[in-house]
Coordinates of C-alpha atoms in Angstrom, one line a residue:
M17 CA -34.5 -18.2 2.0
G18 CA -33.9 -14.7 1.7
K19 CA -35.6 -12.4 -0.9
K20 CA -34.3 -12.0 -4.2
R21 CA -32.9 -8.7 -5.0
V22 CA -32.9 -7.1 -8.4
M23 CA -30.4 -4.7 -9.2
V24 CA -31.0 -2.1 -11.7
P25 CA -28.2 -1.1 -14.4
A26 CA -25.4 0.8 -13.3
E27 CA -26.4 3.9 -15.0
D28 CA -29.9 3.7 -14.1
V29 CA -29.2 4.5 -10.3
D30 CA -30.8 7.2 -8.6
L31 CA -27.8 9.0 -7.1
S32 CA -30.4 11.6 -5.2
A33 CA -31.6 8.3 -3.1
V34 CA -28.2 6.7 -2.3
K35 CA -27.9 6.6 1.6
Y36 CA -24.6 6.0 3.0
H37 CA -24.7 3.1 5.7
H38 CA -21.9 2.8 8.4
E39 CA -20.3 -0.5 8.1
A40 CA -20.1 -2.9 11.1
I41 CA -18.4 -5.7 11.0
Q42 CA -20.0 -8.5 13.1
A43 CA -17.0 -10.7 14.2
P44 CA -15.5 -11.5 17.6
H45 CA -12.1 -9.7 18.9
L46 CA -9.8 -12.8 19.8
T47 CA -6.3 -12.9 20.9
G48 CA -4.1 -15.7 22.6
L49 CA -5.3 -19.1 23.7
K50 CA -9.1 -18.3 22.5
F51 CA -8.0 -17.1 19.3
K52 CA -6.1 -20.4 19.0
L53 CA -9.2 -22.1 20.2
F54 CA -11.6 -20.6 17.6
V55 CA -9.5 -21.3 14.6
K56 CA -9.4 -25.2 15.8
L57 CA -13.3 -25.0 15.9
L58 CA -13.1 -23.3 12.4
E59 CA -10.9 -26.1 10.8
T60 CA -13.7 -28.8 12.5
P61 CA -15.5 -30.5 9.5
L62 CA -19.0 -29.6 11.1
V63 CA -18.4 -27.0 13.4
G64 CA -16.1 -24.7 11.2
P65 CA -18.7 -24.6 8.0
L66 CA -21.5 -23.4 10.6
I67 CA -19.3 -20.6 12.0
I68 CA -18.4 -19.2 8.6
S69 CA -21.8 -19.6 7.3
R70 CA -23.0 -17.4 10.3
L71 CA -20.6 -14.9 9.8
K72 CA -21.2 -14.6 6.0
K73 CA -25.0 -13.8 6.8
D74 CA -24.3 -11.6 9.7
N75 CA -22.3 -9.4 7.5
K76 CA -24.6 -9.9 4.5
I77 CA -22.2 -11.6 2.3
V78 CA -24.4 -14.1 1.0
E79 CA -27.4 -11.8 0.4
L80 CA -25.0 -9.6 -1.9
L81 CA -23.7 -12.6 -3.7
Q82 CA -26.1 -15.1 -3.9
N83 CA -29.5 -13.8 -3.7
T84 CA -28.7 -10.6 -5.6
V85 CA -29.2 -10.5 -9.6
I86 CA -26.5 -8.2 -10.9
P87 CA -27.3 -7.1 -14.8
E88 CA -23.4 -6.2 -15.6
A89 CA -20.9 -8.7 -17.4
P90 CA -18.5 -9.8 -15.2
M91 CA -15.0 -7.6 -15.1
Y92 CA -12.2 -10.0 -14.1
K93 CA -9.2 -7.2 -14.1
P94 CA -9.5 -3.3 -14.1
E95 CA -10.6 -2.2 -17.6
Y96 CA -10.2 1.3 -18.4
P97 CA -11.4 3.7 -20.6
P98 CA -9.1 5.8 -22.8
Q99 CA -8.1 9.1 -20.4
E100 CA -6.9 12.6 -21.5
P101 CA -3.8 13.7 -20.9
E102 CA -2.4 15.3 -17.9
P103 CA -1.6 18.7 -17.8
G104 CA 1.8 20.3 -17.1
V105 CA 3.7 16.9 -17.4
V106 CA 7.0 15.4 -18.6
V107 CA 6.5 12.1 -20.6
V108 CA 8.6 9.2 -19.4
D109 CA 9.9 6.6 -21.8
E110 CA 9.1 3.0 -19.7
D111 CA 11.4 1.8 -22.4
G112 CA 14.5 3.4 -21.3
K113 CA 17.1 3.0 -18.8
P114 CA 15.8 3.1 -15.2
E115 CA 18.6 5.8 -14.5
D116 CA 17.6 7.9 -17.4
R117 CA 14.0 8.2 -16.1
V118 CA 15.5 9.2 -12.7
E119 CA 17.7 11.9 -14.0
L120 CA 14.5 13.0 -15.8
A121 CA 12.8 12.8 -12.4
V122 CA 15.3 14.7 -10.9
N123 CA 14.9 17.7 -13.3
C124 CA 11.1 17.8 -12.5
L125 CA 11.7 18.7 -9.0
P126 CA 12.4 22.2 -7.7
P127 CA 15.9 23.3 -7.5
Y128 CA 17.7 21.8 -4.3
N129 CA 19.0 24.1 -2.0
P130 CA 22.2 22.5 0.2
A131 CA 21.7 25.7 2.8
S132 CA 18.1 24.3 3.5
C133 CA 19.2 21.1 4.9
W134 CA 22.8 21.4 6.3
N135 CA 22.5 25.1 7.8
E136 CA 19.9 23.4 10.3
D137 CA 20.1 23.7 14.2
L138 CA 22.8 20.4 14.6
A139 CA 20.9 19.9 17.9
S140 CA 17.4 19.0 16.4
P141 CA 16.6 15.5 18.3
F142 CA 15.4 14.3 14.5
R143 CA 15.2 15.1 10.8
Y144 CA 14.5 12.8 8.0
W145 CA 17.1 13.0 4.9
K146 CA 15.9 12.8 1.6
I147 CA 17.7 11.2 -1.4
R148 CA 19.2 14.6 -2.6
D149 CA 20.5 15.0 1.1
Y150 CA 22.3 12.0 0.4
A151 CA 23.5 12.5 -2.8
H152 CA 24.7 15.9 -1.8
A153 CA 26.7 14.4 1.3
Y154 CA 28.6 12.0 -1.1
R155 CA 29.1 14.4 -3.9
S156 CA 30.4 16.8 -1.2
Q157 CA 32.4 13.8 0.5
F158 CA 30.7 15.0 3.5
V159 CA 30.1 11.1 4.3
T160 CA 30.3 7.9 2.2
P161 CA 28.0 4.8 1.6
S162 CA 30.0 2.7 3.5
M163 CA 30.2 4.9 6.4
V164 CA 26.0 5.1 6.3
A165 CA 26.1 1.5 6.2
E166 CA 28.0 1.0 9.1
K167 CA 25.3 3.2 11.2
I168 CA 22.5 1.1 9.6
I169 CA 23.8 -2.4 10.4
S170 CA 24.5 -1.3 13.9
V171 CA 20.8 -0.1 14.4
I172 CA 19.3 -3.3 12.7
E173 CA 21.5 -5.6 15.0
E174 CA 20.2 -3.6 17.9
F175 CA 16.6 -3.8 16.7
N176 CA 16.9 -7.6 16.2
K177 CA 18.1 -8.3 19.9
K178 CA 14.9 -6.7 21.6
D179 CA 13.0 -8.5 23.7
P180 CA 10.0 -9.1 22.4
P181 CA 11.6 -9.0 19.0
T182 CA 10.7 -6.2 17.0
P183 CA 12.3 -6.8 13.9
L184 CA 12.3 -4.6 10.8
L185 CA 13.8 -6.9 8.7
I186 CA 13.1 -10.6 8.3
S187 CA 16.3 -11.5 5.6
F188 CA 19.2 -9.3 6.5
D189 CA 23.3 -9.9 5.9
A190 CA 25.5 -7.0 6.8
E191 CA 28.5 -8.3 4.9
E192 CA 26.3 -8.1 1.7
V193 CA 25.2 -4.6 2.8
R194 CA 28.6 -3.7 3.2
K195 CA 29.8 -5.3 -0.2
Q196 CA 27.2 -3.4 -2.0
A197 CA 28.2 -0.3 0.0
A198 CA 32.0 -0.2 -0.8
A199 CA 30.8 -0.5 -4.3
S200 CA 28.9 2.4 -4.2
T201 CA 31.7 4.1 -2.2
K202 CA 34.3 3.3 -4.9
R203 CA 31.9 4.8 -7.8
F204 CA 31.8 8.0 -5.9
E205 CA 35.4 8.1 -5.3
E206 CA 35.9 7.4 -8.9
G207 CA 33.4 10.3 -9.5
S208 CA 31.3 8.0 -11.4
P209 CA 28.0 7.5 -9.4
I210 CA 25.3 5.8 -11.3
S211 CA 22.3 8.1 -10.8
I212 CA 21.0 10.2 -7.7
L213 CA 19.8 6.7 -6.1
D214 CA 23.4 5.2 -6.0
G215 CA 24.2 4.7 -2.4
I216 CA 20.7 5.1 -1.4
F217 CA 19.5 2.6 0.9
I218 CA 16.1 0.7 0.4
A219 CA 14.6 -2.1 2.1
I220 CA 12.2 -4.5 0.2
K221 CA 9.0 -6.4 1.5
D222 CA 9.6 -9.9 1.9
D223 CA 7.0 -10.7 -0.6
I224 CA 9.4 -9.3 -3.5
D225 CA 12.2 -11.2 -4.9
L226 CA 15.6 -9.8 -3.6
Y227 CA 18.2 -12.0 -4.9
P228 CA 20.1 -13.8 -2.9
H229 CA 17.6 -13.1 0.3
P230 CA 14.8 -16.1 0.3
S231 CA 11.3 -14.6 -0.1
K232 CA 9.2 -16.0 2.6
G233 CA 6.1 -13.6 2.1
G234 CA 6.0 -13.6 6.5
T235 CA 5.8 -17.0 6.5
T236 CA 8.1 -19.8 8.1
W237 CA 8.2 -21.9 5.1
M238 CA 7.1 -20.1 1.4
H239 CA 11.1 -20.0 0.5
E240 CA 11.0 -23.8 0.4
V241 CA 8.2 -24.6 -2.3
R242 CA 9.0 -21.4 -4.0
P243 CA 12.7 -21.2 -5.2
M244 CA 14.4 -17.9 -6.3
K245 CA 16.8 -17.3 -8.4
E246 CA 16.7 -13.5 -9.7
D247 CA 15.3 -10.0 -9.0
A248 CA 11.8 -9.0 -9.0
V249 CA 11.7 -6.7 -12.0
S250 CA 11.2 -3.5 -9.7
V251 CA 14.3 -4.9 -7.7
S252 CA 16.6 -4.9 -10.8
R253 CA 15.5 -1.3 -12.0
L254 CA 16.7 -0.1 -8.6
R255 CA 19.6 -2.3 -9.2
C256 CA 20.4 -0.6 -12.3
C257 CA 20.6 2.7 -10.6
G258 CA 23.0 2.1 -8.0
V259 CA 20.7 1.0 -4.8
I260 CA 21.8 -0.4 -2.1
F261 CA 19.3 -3.2 -0.6
V262 CA 19.1 -3.5 3.4
G263 CA 17.5 -6.8 3.3
K264 CA 13.6 -8.1 3.3
A265 CA 11.8 -6.0 5.4
N266 CA 9.1 -7.7 7.8
M267 CA 5.4 -7.9 6.8
H268 CA 2.2 -9.4 8.2
E269 CA 2.0 -12.9 6.9
F270 CA 1.0 -13.3 3.2
G271 CA -0.2 -9.5 3.3
M272 CA -3.2 -10.9 4.8
G273 CA -3.8 -8.6 7.4
T274 CA -3.8 -4.7 8.4
T275 CA -2.0 -4.4 11.2
G276 CA 1.5 -6.1 10.7
N277 CA 1.2 -8.6 13.3
N278 CA 3.5 -11.6 12.9
P279 CA 4.2 -14.1 15.3
N280 CA 6.6 -15.9 13.0
Y281 CA 9.6 -13.0 13.5
G282 CA 8.1 -10.8 15.9
T283 CA 5.8 -7.6 15.1
T284 CA 7.2 -4.6 13.9
R285 CA 6.4 -1.6 16.5
N286 CA 5.4 1.8 15.3
P287 CA 8.1 4.1 15.5
H288 CA 5.9 7.2 17.0
A289 CA 4.8 4.8 20.1
L290 CA 6.0 1.2 20.8
D291 CA 3.1 0.0 22.2
R292 CA 1.1 0.5 18.8
Y293 CA 0.9 -1.4 15.5
T294 CA 2.5 -0.1 12.1
G295 CA -0.4 -0.9 10.2
G296 CA 0.0 -3.6 7.5
S297 CA 0.9 -5.6 5.2
S298 CA 3.7 -3.4 4.4
S299 CA 4.6 -3.0 8.0
G300 CA 8.5 -3.3 8.2
P301 CA 9.0 -1.0 4.9
A302 CA 6.9 1.7 6.4
A303 CA 8.3 1.3 10.0
I304 CA 12.0 1.4 8.5
V305 CA 11.3 4.4 6.5
A306 CA 9.6 6.1 9.3
S307 CA 12.5 5.5 12.1
G308 CA 14.6 7.2 9.6
L309 CA 16.8 4.4 8.8
C310 CA 16.1 3.9 4.8
S311 CA 15.3 6.8 2.5
A312 CA 12.4 4.4 0.8
A313 CA 10.9 0.9 0.2
L314 CA 9.1 -1.1 -1.6
G315 CA 6.2 -2.5 -0.8
T316 CA 2.7 -4.2 -2.5
D317 CA -0.5 -2.9 -2.0
G318 CA -3.6 -5.3 -2.8
G319 CA -5.8 -4.1 -0.1
G320 CA -4.2 -0.9 1.1
S321 CA -1.1 -2.5 2.2
I322 CA 1.0 0.5 1.4
R323 CA -1.1 3.1 2.4
I324 CA -2.3 2.0 5.7
P325 CA 1.3 1.5 7.1
S326 CA 2.0 4.7 5.4
S327 CA -0.9 6.7 7.0
L328 CA 0.0 5.0 10.7
C329 CA 3.7 5.5 10.4
G330 CA 3.6 9.3 9.0
V331 CA 5.4 8.5 5.6
V332 CA 4.3 8.8 2.3
G333 CA 3.2 5.4 0.1
L334 CA 1.9 5.6 -3.6
K335 CA -0.1 2.7 -4.6
T336 CA 0.2 2.8 -8.6
T337 CA -2.4 2.4 -11.4
Y338 CA -2.7 -1.5 -11.7
G339 CA -0.2 -2.7 -14.7
R340 CA 1.9 0.8 -14.4
T341 CA 4.7 -1.2 -12.5
N342 CA 5.7 -4.8 -13.2
I343 CA 4.4 -7.1 -10.4
R344 CA 6.6 -10.1 -11.7
G345 CA 8.7 -11.6 -9.1
S346 CA 6.5 -11.2 -6.4
L347 CA 4.1 -13.5 -4.5
Y348 CA 1.1 -11.9 -6.3
D349 CA 2.3 -11.8 -9.4
Y350 CA -0.8 -13.9 -10.5
G351 CA -3.3 -11.4 -9.1
T352 CA -5.7 -8.5 -10.3
V353 CA -5.9 -6.0 -7.6
A354 CA -2.3 -5.9 -5.9
V355 CA 0.4 -3.9 -7.3
I356 CA 4.5 -2.6 -6.3
G357 CA 4.7 0.8 -5.0
P358 CA 7.5 2.8 -3.0
I359 CA 7.1 4.2 0.2
A360 CA 9.0 7.1 1.4
S361 CA 9.6 10.1 3.9
S362 CA 8.5 12.7 1.2
V363 CA 6.5 12.8 -1.9
E364 CA 9.9 13.7 -3.8
D365 CA 11.5 10.5 -3.0
V366 CA 8.3 8.6 -3.9
M367 CA 8.6 10.2 -7.2
L368 CA 12.6 9.5 -7.6
V369 CA 11.9 5.7 -6.8
Y370 CA 8.6 5.6 -8.7
A371 CA 10.5 6.7 -11.8
A372 CA 12.8 3.9 -11.6
I373 CA 10.6 1.1 -11.3
L374 CA 7.6 2.1 -13.6
G375 CA 6.8 0.3 -16.8
S376 CA 4.2 -1.9 -17.6
N377 CA 4.5 -5.5 -18.0
P378 CA 4.4 -6.2 -22.3
A379 CA 0.9 -8.5 -21.6
D380 CA -0.6 -5.6 -19.7
R381 CA 0.1 -3.2 -22.1
I382 CA -1.5 -5.1 -24.7
S383 CA -4.7 -5.6 -22.8
L384 CA -4.9 -2.4 -20.7
N385 CA -3.4 0.0 -23.3
P386 CA -2.1 2.3 -20.6
S387 CA -1.3 6.0 -21.1
P388 CA 2.2 7.1 -21.4
P389 CA 3.8 7.4 -17.9
C390 CA 4.2 10.9 -16.9
L391 CA 6.0 12.8 -14.0
P392 CA 4.5 16.5 -12.6
N393 CA 7.1 19.5 -13.6
L394 CA 7.4 20.8 -10.2
S395 CA 10.2 22.8 -11.2
S396 CA 8.1 25.2 -13.5
C397 CA 5.1 28.0 -13.0
D398 CA 3.3 26.0 -15.0
G399 CA 2.8 23.3 -12.3
A400 CA 1.2 25.6 -9.9
D401 CA -1.0 26.6 -12.6
A402 CA -2.3 23.1 -12.9
L403 CA -2.8 22.5 -9.4
G404 CA -5.4 25.3 -9.2
S405 CA -7.3 23.9 -11.9
L406 CA -8.3 20.7 -10.0
R407 CA -11.4 19.6 -8.6
L408 CA -11.5 17.6 -5.6
G409 CA -14.3 15.3 -4.7
K410 CA -15.4 14.5 -1.4
Y411 CA -18.3 12.3 -0.2
T412 CA -18.9 14.0 3.1
A413 CA -20.8 10.9 4.9
W414 CA -17.8 8.6 3.8
F415 CA -15.2 10.9 4.7
N416 CA -16.5 11.4 8.4
D417 CA -16.7 7.8 8.9
V418 CA -14.2 7.7 11.3
Q419 CA -13.3 6.4 14.7
S420 CA -12.2 9.7 16.0
T421 CA -13.1 13.0 14.4
D422 CA -9.3 14.3 15.0
V423 CA -9.2 12.3 11.5
S424 CA -11.5 13.7 9.9
D425 CA -10.8 17.4 11.1
T426 CA -7.3 16.9 10.2
C427 CA -7.7 15.9 6.6
E428 CA -10.4 18.7 6.4
D429 CA -8.2 21.3 7.5
M430 CA -6.0 20.3 4.6
L431 CA -8.7 20.1 1.8
N432 CA -9.6 23.8 3.3
L433 CA -5.7 25.0 2.9
L434 CA -5.9 23.3 -0.8
S435 CA -8.7 25.8 -1.7
K436 CA -7.6 28.7 0.1
T437 CA -4.0 28.6 -1.0
H438 CA -4.1 26.9 -4.4
G439 CA -7.6 27.6 -5.6
C440 CA -8.7 24.1 -5.7
E441 CA -12.3 23.3 -6.5
M442 CA -14.0 21.0 -4.0
V443 CA -17.1 19.5 -5.1
E444 CA -19.2 17.0 -3.4
I445 CA -19.7 13.6 -4.6
V446 CA -21.8 10.3 -4.1
I447 CA -20.4 6.9 -4.5
P448 CA -23.4 4.1 -4.4
E449 CA -22.5 0.8 -3.4
M450 CA -19.9 0.8 -1.0
Q451 CA -21.1 -2.5 1.1
E452 CA -21.0 -4.1 -2.7
M453 CA -17.2 -2.7 -3.1
R454 CA -16.2 -4.0 0.0
T455 CA -17.6 -7.4 -0.7
S456 CA -16.0 -7.6 -4.2
H457 CA -12.9 -6.6 -2.9
L458 CA -13.0 -9.3 -0.4
L459 CA -14.1 -12.2 -2.9
S460 CA -11.5 -10.8 -5.5
I461 CA -8.3 -10.4 -3.4
G462 CA -9.5 -13.8 -1.3
S463 CA -10.1 -15.9 -4.3
E464 CA -6.7 -15.2 -5.7
F465 CA -5.0 -15.7 -2.7
I466 CA -6.7 -19.2 -2.0
Q467 CA -6.0 -20.2 -5.6
S468 CA -2.4 -19.6 -5.5
L469 CA -2.0 -21.0 -2.0
N470 CA -4.2 -24.2 -2.5
P471 CA -2.0 -26.5 -3.7
D472 CA 0.5 -25.9 -0.6
I473 CA -2.3 -26.1 1.9
E474 CA -3.3 -29.6 0.3
D475 CA 0.1 -30.8 1.0
G476 CA 0.1 -29.9 4.7
K477 CA 1.4 -26.4 4.8
G478 CA -1.8 -25.0 5.8
V479 CA -0.9 -25.6 9.5
R480 CA 2.4 -24.0 9.3
L481 CA 0.3 -20.3 8.7
N482 CA -0.5 -18.1 11.5
Y483 CA -3.8 -18.2 13.2
D484 CA -5.2 -15.1 11.5
S485 CA -4.1 -16.4 7.7
R486 CA -5.8 -19.8 9.0
T487 CA -9.0 -17.8 9.6
S488 CA -8.4 -16.1 6.2
V489 CA -8.0 -19.8 4.5
A490 CA -11.2 -21.1 6.1
L491 CA -13.3 -18.1 5.0
F492 CA -11.7 -17.7 1.3
R493 CA -12.1 -21.8 1.3
S494 CA -15.9 -21.3 1.7
F495 CA -16.7 -19.0 -1.4
N496 CA -17.4 -20.9 -4.9
A497 CA -17.5 -19.8 -8.0
S498 CA -20.4 -18.4 -8.8
D499 CA -19.7 -16.2 -5.6
Y500 CA -16.7 -15.2 -7.8
I501 CA -18.4 -14.1 -11.1
A502 CA -21.0 -12.0 -8.8
A503 CA -17.7 -10.4 -7.1
Q504 CA -16.8 -9.5 -11.0
C505 CA -20.3 -8.3 -12.0
L506 CA -20.2 -6.1 -9.0
R507 CA -16.5 -4.8 -10.1
R508 CA -18.0 -3.5 -13.5
R509 CA -20.8 -1.5 -12.2
L510 CA -18.6 0.1 -9.5
M511 CA -16.0 1.0 -12.5
Y512 CA -18.9 2.8 -13.9
H513 CA -19.7 4.6 -11.0
H514 CA -16.2 5.5 -10.4
M515 CA -15.3 6.5 -14.2
E516 CA -19.1 8.6 -14.1
I517 CA -17.3 10.4 -11.2
F518 CA -14.2 11.6 -12.6
K519 CA -16.2 13.1 -15.2
K520 CA -16.8 15.4 -12.7
V521 CA -13.8 15.6 -10.6
D522 CA -9.9 14.9 -11.2
V523 CA -9.3 13.5 -7.3
I524 CA -11.4 11.7 -4.8
V525 CA -10.1 12.9 -1.5
T526 CA -10.6 10.8 1.7
P527 CA -8.5 10.0 5.1
T528 CA -6.2 7.3 4.4
T529 CA -8.0 5.1 7.3
G530 CA -10.6 6.0 9.4
M531 CA -8.3 5.6 12.9
T532 CA -4.8 6.1 14.2
A533 CA -2.4 3.3 14.7
P534 CA -4.2 0.8 17.0
K535 CA -2.6 -0.1 20.4
I536 CA -0.9 -3.8 20.2
P537 CA -2.9 -6.2 22.8
S538 CA -0.7 -8.3 25.2
G539 CA -2.0 -11.5 24.1
A540 CA -1.8 -10.7 20.2
L541 CA 2.1 -11.2 19.9
S542 CA 2.4 -15.0 20.6
Y543 CA -0.8 -16.3 18.5
G544 CA -1.7 -13.3 16.6
E545 CA -5.3 -11.5 16.7
T546 CA -8.5 -10.8 14.9
N547 CA -10.3 -7.9 15.1
L548 CA -12.5 -7.1 12.3
Q549 CA -13.6 -3.9 13.7
V550 CA -10.3 -2.3 13.4
T551 CA -9.4 -3.6 10.1
G552 CA -13.1 -2.2 8.8
Y553 CA -11.6 1.1 10.2
L554 CA -8.2 0.8 8.4
M555 CA -9.7 -0.6 5.2
R556 CA -12.6 2.2 5.1
F557 CA -11.1 4.3 2.3
V558 CA -8.3 1.8 0.7
V559 CA -10.4 -0.6 -1.2
A560 CA -11.7 1.4 -4.3
A561 CA -8.1 1.6 -5.6
N562 CA -7.4 -2.2 -5.5
L563 CA -10.8 -3.4 -6.7
L564 CA -10.6 -0.7 -9.6
G565 CA -7.3 -0.6 -10.2
F566 CA -7.0 3.6 -9.8
P567 CA -3.8 5.0 -8.5
A568 CA -3.8 6.6 -5.1
I569 CA -1.2 8.2 -2.5
S570 CA -1.1 8.6 1.3
I571 CA 0.6 11.9 2.7
P572 CA 0.9 12.7 6.2
V573 CA -1.1 15.6 7.0
G574 CA -0.6 16.3 11.2
Y575 CA -1.4 14.1 14.3
D576 CA -4.1 13.3 16.4
K577 CA -4.2 14.5 20.1
Q578 CA -2.0 11.2 20.9
G579 CA 0.4 12.6 18.6
L580 CA -0.1 9.4 16.4
P581 CA -0.3 10.3 12.6
I582 CA -2.9 10.9 10.3
G583 CA -2.6 10.6 6.4
L584 CA -4.8 12.2 3.9
Q585 CA -5.5 9.8 0.7
L586 CA -5.9 11.1 -2.9
I587 CA -7.4 8.8 -5.7
S588 CA -7.3 9.5 -9.4
R589 CA -8.6 8.4 -12.5
P590 CA -6.3 5.7 -14.2
W591 CA -2.9 6.3 -15.0
G592 CA -3.2 9.5 -13.1
E593 CA -0.2 9.0 -11.2
A594 CA 1.5 12.8 -12.4
T595 CA -1.8 14.2 -11.0
L596 CA -1.4 12.8 -7.5
L597 CA 2.3 13.3 -7.1
R598 CA 1.8 17.2 -7.9
L599 CA -1.2 17.6 -5.3
A600 CA 0.4 15.7 -2.6
S601 CA 3.7 18.1 -3.1
A602 CA 1.1 20.7 -2.4
V603 CA -0.5 18.8 0.7
E604 CA 3.0 17.6 2.3
I605 CA 4.0 19.2 5.5
P606 CA 7.4 19.6 6.4
H607 CA 8.8 17.0 8.7
D608 CA 10.2 18.5 12.3

């Protein structure tokens, strides 16, 4: 038996004695037939539990959960103290019409200058069209939603014919897209578009309900046991604004992976390098935006699943505060770590989609007591003043724990630019108990995943999961009630540590991921892959926002020596989306 460890109360932790430890996950990297054999062993009654037990001991999970006395009471979902109002913002009515919120968001943006878009060199190989570019083109009768629809349909059908398959969408109906586009085109012809989002093409991740498409969650069977009759709340709000939905975007099965690998439908490739992963689990949403096909997409983020692929694909991804958006109508509407959020090619487009979908679930308003939702007023000089007063917290040892210094150096350059150009103050911080945070998050998301899936596993559906999902099932089913409660006690400690940090800084800054897009091993396409070392690098900086419910955003800030995108992550105090969007708009570099 290991020696019992007794933690001091969180408020008594000596920060000067905190040492950062590099996380080295002890687990085999397996693909192909070796991986298939490994999973068979994991599911063998006597051998499997021994393998799982060894993995848990080697990674100190047993030590942290079973051999540690934690003085704090458990916290079963993020609980925040009241927050100070953000400066330079416009308050949004979350009970009003989505199209009215979007109109307010447009008024918060700097004036739109068509010349900056339409007078560019037309020979340029590629550029992203923003939502306001489409809106201007539609209103100027330069193009119609139906014309754009035909172009998108032809490209998607071309993607679906590739060998090996690399589908951006799992569920796609060309006639349904044409029907939506025709309705939007008619509204423009009649001079009555609903909002600036009218005629804008958006993809929805396959774990969010989009009627009449089935919600499979990247599996081959989830739609068989979970019939769907209406849109998710967030989708319904976008539909009210005139959005055209292209279909259900590809994803890592059940969101239980960081690469986007999916043998069920084919693995989505990274538009910047087709031999590399997009990141996951919102692989399809990030790739379809990065490829320029859709202005935006909706993803879910329970463990970096919006921010990781956004970083690896060079786009912007926003994870809202837990409870800020209504997650009803997704596969995770029971959980305490996941949210629905937007992915887009620019901060302003993320802001427009966020304005449409925001609004808490009534039950969350009672339990979480959210601050009123706000948007940054980027159209006035006050916004620039608010930016200069921001204090940015950086934990240097953590910030530099990356696979390649290209990542940390590029992010560091952006922070120096923020200090120099906007007067942001850099503050060195220390975050204690990082390994405890990763373990608490693993237990929280894993226990919620298993609790929702257990009836289907018992009903024989488990064998129809991918091998990496079956690996997760074996691990998560090995945890017990006392493990879960210990993880929630750690959650309260970690909330205390972070809220103390937010008394000194407004935003915590990190790279989004500890590496750029990893290569897809040839053996991984048929049977999947387990590579927890890569998972460790991809998730290194993201889990605090999920476990503790904070808002966070990933913004592209450059490329490594191989031309692969690098993302900077900003994490704010609860309900601080406006601060994140303001700072992100200053960070944003123009796309070539």
